[in-house]
């Protein structure tokens, strides 16, 4: 089963969705042989290098009041904990530009089985759990270390515009396909599951799709 997972590394529902998907696949077991491929999607492609304060960002982009934002953060933290992931929102947390992170994920896709997933989770952990600036090259290389990948090779990618056109091309492709929010999970190129669903919802959908052949 081909699973295309379109997401951003500063999107909490993306990590919640990924963990939910993985729990569903574990519950299904060997009934399905999944191949998960990650694809880039920048929620904020115009984010400047200095980033933006999370509270200001949510207010500007979504019009949420401080009370609404606090309630949303609490809900996100709870949902993440349910799937075994720690999100720690900080009072001065920021949203960062993620283009270079996506370039590294593109690179990781050619580094062997499991490499892209390992880096994806390392980046999610760096941002949501550790509060790292995932636009900063040193932080990105630390995530590469955490994923067990080649730091020097990753540094060479970051040193110039390697894979920039590839990432832009992929992002444009998925937008042309109608993707405007993430996570978006495309199954076998035909079925889309949108959002950070609980494991049971993913399991039900995957079993139905598998039964249809």
XYZ file of C-alpha atoms in Angstrom:
213
model
C 0.000 0.000 0.000
C 1.494 3.307 -1.103
C 0.957 6.087 1.439
C 1.938 9.629 0.464
C 2.118 11.820 3.569
C 2.065 15.549 2.786
C 2.981 17.673 5.787
C 4.990 20.456 7.407
C 7.376 20.047 10.328
C 5.839 22.895 12.373
C 2.291 21.527 12.028
C 1.161 19.826 15.255
C -1.657 17.956 13.553
C 0.900 16.490 11.150
C 2.844 14.717 13.879
C -0.402 13.712 15.600
C -1.659 12.337 12.290
C 1.574 10.492 11.561
C 1.635 8.853 14.982
C -2.031 7.929 14.614
C -1.375 6.438 11.193
C 1.534 4.413 12.545
C -0.550 3.070 15.429
C -3.233 2.045 12.944
C -0.700 0.254 10.756
C 0.709 -1.544 13.798
C -2.796 -2.703 14.758
C -3.441 -3.996 11.239
C -0.118 -5.822 11.172
C 0.957 -7.839 8.172
C -2.439 -7.542 6.492
C -1.018 -4.417 4.844
C 2.506 -3.820 3.588
C 2.831 -0.015 3.708
C 5.290 2.235 1.924
C 5.174 5.719 3.450
C 6.695 8.546 1.415
C 6.893 12.056 2.866
C 6.268 15.150 0.769
C 6.823 18.846 1.523
C 4.178 21.431 2.248
C 5.053 24.812 3.738
C 2.199 26.291 5.707
C 4.070 29.591 5.780
C 6.339 29.749 2.715
C 6.906 33.484 3.173
C 7.998 33.215 6.797
C 11.095 35.428 7.277
C 14.353 34.064 8.727
C 13.615 35.500 12.158
C 10.309 33.648 12.315
C 7.223 34.945 14.089
C 5.966 34.672 17.651
C 3.436 31.849 17.876
C 0.794 33.947 19.631
C 1.122 36.738 17.067
C 1.087 34.233 14.220
C -2.097 32.507 15.372
C -3.826 35.826 15.955
C -2.772 37.207 12.566
C -3.455 34.088 10.495
C -6.508 32.651 12.202
C -7.961 35.549 14.163
C -7.896 33.508 17.364
C -8.207 35.227 20.722
C -5.688 34.437 23.480
C -8.353 32.316 25.183
C -9.086 30.379 21.994
C -5.384 29.861 21.387
C -4.859 28.526 24.904
C -7.762 26.094 24.527
C -6.471 24.927 21.150
C -2.959 24.402 22.521
C -4.311 22.381 25.434
C -6.325 20.186 23.063
C -3.306 19.647 20.808
C -1.076 18.685 23.749
C -3.679 16.157 24.924
C -4.153 14.637 21.471
C -0.391 14.335 21.006
C -0.016 12.615 24.379
C -2.680 10.082 23.376
C -0.416 8.894 20.552
C 2.752 9.002 22.637
C 4.267 12.289 21.500
C 5.237 15.230 23.705
C 4.376 18.736 22.564
C 5.573 21.512 24.839
C 4.272 24.911 23.796
C 6.431 27.688 25.218
C 5.320 31.207 26.174
C 7.759 32.708 23.670
C 7.515 29.929 21.093
C 7.955 30.851 17.449
C 6.963 29.629 14.009
C 9.955 29.174 11.709
C 10.584 28.909 7.997
C 10.763 25.209 7.105
C 12.116 25.246 3.549
C 15.596 24.011 4.491
C 14.069 21.289 6.654
C 12.138 20.092 3.614
C 15.309 20.129 1.519
C 16.925 17.815 4.051
C 13.883 15.548 4.066
C 14.123 15.317 0.281
C 17.784 14.358 0.664
C 16.935 11.804 3.348
C 14.503 10.131 0.975
C 17.492 8.812 -0.973
C 19.492 7.707 2.076
C 18.006 4.269 2.523
C 14.931 2.626 4.001
C 13.618 4.426 7.048
C 15.958 7.416 6.765
C 13.281 9.903 5.771
C 10.985 8.771 8.571
C 13.800 8.983 11.117
C 14.621 12.538 10.101
C 10.957 13.522 10.007
C 10.493 12.399 13.598
C 13.772 14.019 14.659
C 12.560 17.322 13.212
C 9.152 17.025 14.879
C 10.895 16.329 18.190
C 13.344 19.190 17.706
C 10.556 21.694 17.149
C 7.675 20.529 19.319
C 9.438 18.799 22.206
C 12.759 20.628 22.418
C 11.659 24.047 21.150
C 14.450 24.262 18.568
C 14.612 26.736 15.705
C 14.147 24.423 12.716
C 15.282 27.161 10.343
C 18.707 27.212 11.995
C 21.260 25.046 10.209
C 22.949 23.874 13.391
C 19.602 22.737 14.792
C 18.842 20.961 11.527
C 22.192 19.179 11.598
C 21.573 18.143 15.194
C 18.324 16.566 13.984
C 20.301 14.777 11.279
C 22.584 13.430 14.016
C 19.553 12.336 16.000
C 18.241 10.471 12.980
C 21.547 8.648 12.587
C 22.282 10.183 9.186
C 25.449 11.674 7.698
C 25.937 15.147 9.169
C 28.599 16.172 6.647
C 26.458 15.170 3.675
C 23.522 17.079 5.134
C 25.719 20.137 5.721
C 26.693 20.052 2.049
C 23.003 20.156 1.109
C 22.422 23.173 3.346
C 25.517 24.974 2.055
C 23.878 25.826 -1.268
C 20.493 25.535 -2.966
C 20.629 21.765 -3.492
C 17.144 20.266 -3.924
C 15.462 23.692 -3.862
C 13.867 23.140 -7.253
C 12.814 19.620 -6.283
C 11.062 20.822 -3.145
C 9.352 23.720 -4.916
C 8.277 21.374 -7.673
C 6.749 18.906 -5.234
C 4.962 21.627 -3.307
C 3.511 23.054 -6.495
C 2.421 19.599 -7.646
C 0.443 18.905 -4.491
C -1.153 22.345 -4.550
C -2.243 21.716 -8.145
C -3.714 18.444 -6.906
C -5.893 20.460 -4.539
C -3.959 20.120 -1.289
C -4.427 23.305 0.729
C -4.115 21.978 4.287
C -2.039 19.333 6.010
C -1.653 16.612 6.942
C -3.001 15.090 3.764
C -2.617 11.333 3.439
C -3.017 9.892 -0.049
C -3.558 6.139 -0.237
C -2.600 4.312 -3.435
C -2.837 7.569 -5.357
C -6.654 7.513 -5.115
C -7.963 8.064 -1.603
C -7.280 11.076 0.602
C -7.528 11.220 4.379
C -7.210 14.779 5.706
C -6.287 15.807 9.212
C -4.739 14.388 12.349
C -7.179 11.547 12.964
C -7.057 9.129 15.902
C -5.596 5.668 15.249
C -9.018 4.000 15.144
C -10.182 6.302 12.354
C -7.072 5.604 10.299
C -7.407 1.872 10.909
C -11.020 1.829 9.735
C -10.165 3.764 6.570
C -7.098 1.654 5.767
C -8.985 -1.612 6.221
C -11.772 -0.388 3.948
C -9.314 0.684 1.256
C -7.385 -2.590 1.514
C -10.618 -4.563 1.155
C -11.438 -2.685 -2.035
C -8.127 -3.849 -3.478
